CSV table of C-alpha atoms in Angstrom, one decimal:
chain,number,residue,atom,x,y,z
A,1,ALA,CA,-7.0,64.2,84.8
A,2,ASN,CA,-6.0,63.7,88.4
A,3,VAL,CA,-9.1,64.3,90.4
A,4,LYS,CA,-9.1,64.2,94.2
A,5,TRP,CA,-12.0,62.3,95.7
A,6,ASP,CA,-10.9,62.5,99.4
A,7,LEU,CA,-12.7,65.8,100.0
A,8,LYS,CA,-13.5,67.2,103.3
A,9,GLU,CA,-16.3,69.5,102.1
A,10,ILE,CA,-19.0,69.1,99.5
A,11,GLY,CA,-18.5,71.5,96.6
A,12,VAL,CA,-21.1,72.9,94.3
A,13,GLU,CA,-19.0,72.7,91.1
A,14,HIS,CA,-18.6,69.6,89.0
A,15,ASN,CA,-15.1,68.6,87.7
A,16,SER,CA,-13.7,70.0,84.5
A,17,TYR,CA,-13.4,66.6,82.8
A,18,VAL,CA,-17.2,66.6,82.5
A,19,ASP,CA,-17.1,69.7,80.4
A,20,PHE,CA,-14.3,68.2,78.3
A,21,ILE,CA,-16.3,65.0,77.6
A,22,LEU,CA,-19.4,67.0,76.7
A,23,LYS,CA,-17.4,69.2,74.3
A,24,GLU,CA,-15.9,66.2,72.6
A,25,LEU,CA,-19.3,64.5,72.3
A,26,LYS,CA,-20.9,67.6,70.8
A,27,GLU,CA,-18.1,67.5,68.2
A,28,VAL,CA,-19.0,63.9,67.4
A,29,ASP,CA,-22.6,64.9,67.1
A,30,ARG,CA,-21.7,67.7,64.7
A,31,LEU,CA,-19.6,65.3,62.5
A,32,THR,CA,-22.1,62.5,62.5
A,33,ASN,CA,-25.3,64.6,62.0
A,34,PRO,CA,-25.8,63.7,58.4
A,35,LEU,CA,-25.8,59.9,59.0
A,36,PRO,CA,-28.9,57.8,58.9
A,37,THR,CA,-30.8,57.4,62.2
A,38,HIS,CA,-30.1,53.7,62.6
A,39,VAL,CA,-26.3,54.3,62.2
A,40,LEU,CA,-26.4,57.2,64.7
A,41,GLY,CA,-28.1,54.9,67.2
A,42,GLU,CA,-25.3,52.3,66.9
A,43,ILE,CA,-22.6,54.9,67.1
A,44,TRP,CA,-24.1,56.6,70.2
A,45,ASP,CA,-24.8,53.4,71.9
A,46,ALA,CA,-21.2,52.2,71.6
A,47,LEU,CA,-19.8,55.6,72.4
A,48,LEU,CA,-21.9,56.3,75.5
A,49,SER,CA,-21.4,52.8,76.8
A,50,SER,CA,-17.7,53.4,76.6
A,51,VAL,CA,-18.0,56.8,78.3
A,52,PHE,CA,-20.0,55.5,81.2
A,53,SER,CA,-17.7,52.5,81.6
A,54,ALA,CA,-14.7,54.8,81.6
A,55,LEU,CA,-16.4,56.8,84.4
A,56,VAL,CA,-16.6,53.6,86.5
A,57,GLU,CA,-13.1,52.7,85.6
A,58,GLY,CA,-11.8,56.1,86.6
A,59,PHE,CA,-13.8,56.2,89.9
A,60,SER,CA,-12.5,52.7,90.7
A,61,ARG,CA,-8.9,53.9,90.6
A,62,ALA,CA,-9.4,56.4,93.4
A,63,LYS,CA,-7.0,55.6,96.2
A,64,LYS,CA,-8.9,57.5,98.8
A,65,CYS,CA,-12.5,58.6,98.6
A,66,THR,CA,-14.7,60.2,101.2
A,67,ASN,CA,-18.5,60.5,101.2
A,68,GLU,CA,-18.0,64.1,100.0
A,69,GLY,CA,-15.9,62.7,97.1
A,70,ARG,CA,-18.7,60.3,96.2
A,71,ALA,CA,-21.2,63.2,96.3
A,72,LEU,CA,-19.0,64.9,93.7
A,73,MET,CA,-18.9,61.7,91.6
A,74,SER,CA,-22.7,61.8,91.7
A,75,LEU,CA,-22.8,65.5,90.7
A,76,ASP,CA,-20.4,64.8,87.8
A,77,LEU,CA,-22.6,61.9,86.6
A,78,LYS,CA,-25.7,64.1,86.9
A,79,ILE,CA,-24.2,67.0,85.0
A,80,LEU,CA,-22.9,64.7,82.3
A,81,THR,CA,-26.2,62.9,81.9
A,82,HIS,CA,-28.2,66.2,81.7
A,83,GLY,CA,-25.6,67.7,79.4
A,84,LEU,CA,-26.3,65.0,76.8
A,85,SER,CA,-29.7,66.6,75.9
A,86,PHE,CA,-28.2,67.6,72.5
A,87,LEU,CA,-28.3,63.9,71.4
A,88,PRO,CA,-30.4,63.0,68.4
A,89,ALA,CA,-34.0,62.3,69.5
A,90,SER,CA,-33.6,58.6,68.7
A,91,CYS,CA,-30.7,58.4,71.2
A,92,ARG,CA,-31.9,60.5,74.1
A,93,SER,CA,-32.9,57.6,76.2
A,94,LEU,CA,-29.4,56.1,76.2
A,95,PRO,CA,-28.0,58.2,79.1
A,96,SER,CA,-30.8,57.3,81.4
A,97,SER,CA,-30.4,53.6,80.6
A,98,LEU,CA,-26.6,53.8,81.2
A,99,SER,CA,-26.3,56.1,84.2
A,100,PRO,CA,-27.8,53.7,86.7
A,101,TYR,CA,-24.7,51.5,86.2
A,102,VAL,CA,-22.4,54.3,87.3
A,103,ASP,CA,-24.8,55.5,90.0
A,104,SER,CA,-24.9,52.0,91.5
A,105,TYR,CA,-21.2,51.8,91.6
A,106,ILE,CA,-21.0,55.2,93.4
A,107,LYS,CA,-23.7,54.4,95.9
A,108,ALA,CA,-22.3,51.0,96.7
A,109,PHE,CA,-19.6,52.7,98.7
A,110,TYR,CA,-22.1,54.6,100.8
A,111,LEU,CA,-23.2,51.3,102.4
A,112,PRO,CA,-21.6,50.3,105.7
A,113,GLN,CA,-19.1,47.4,105.5
A,114,THR,CA,-21.6,45.1,107.2
A,115,GLU,CA,-24.2,45.3,104.4
């Protein structure tokens, strides 16, 4: 999806790609539910690592980005992370261990050029 990050105002709605990702991950959860816990852990670890890496990749491709755009990136990350509450109990800590990677990328651009 082509998302514009050079916003002039801070919005209150996250981007629709977040809903799409969550919908697809819920489908994966439904399909993998009968698998053993250790297998689920491996699947979710690999899958969520890919999702969070793809976020950074997507954010890095923005040609123009304002502070308001970065605020929207942060909102998208927060909504995605909180939306993963459906994960199996053994995997619920994964989003909180992976989201700092994306958050650090977003926040790096808030720093002035001299830092």
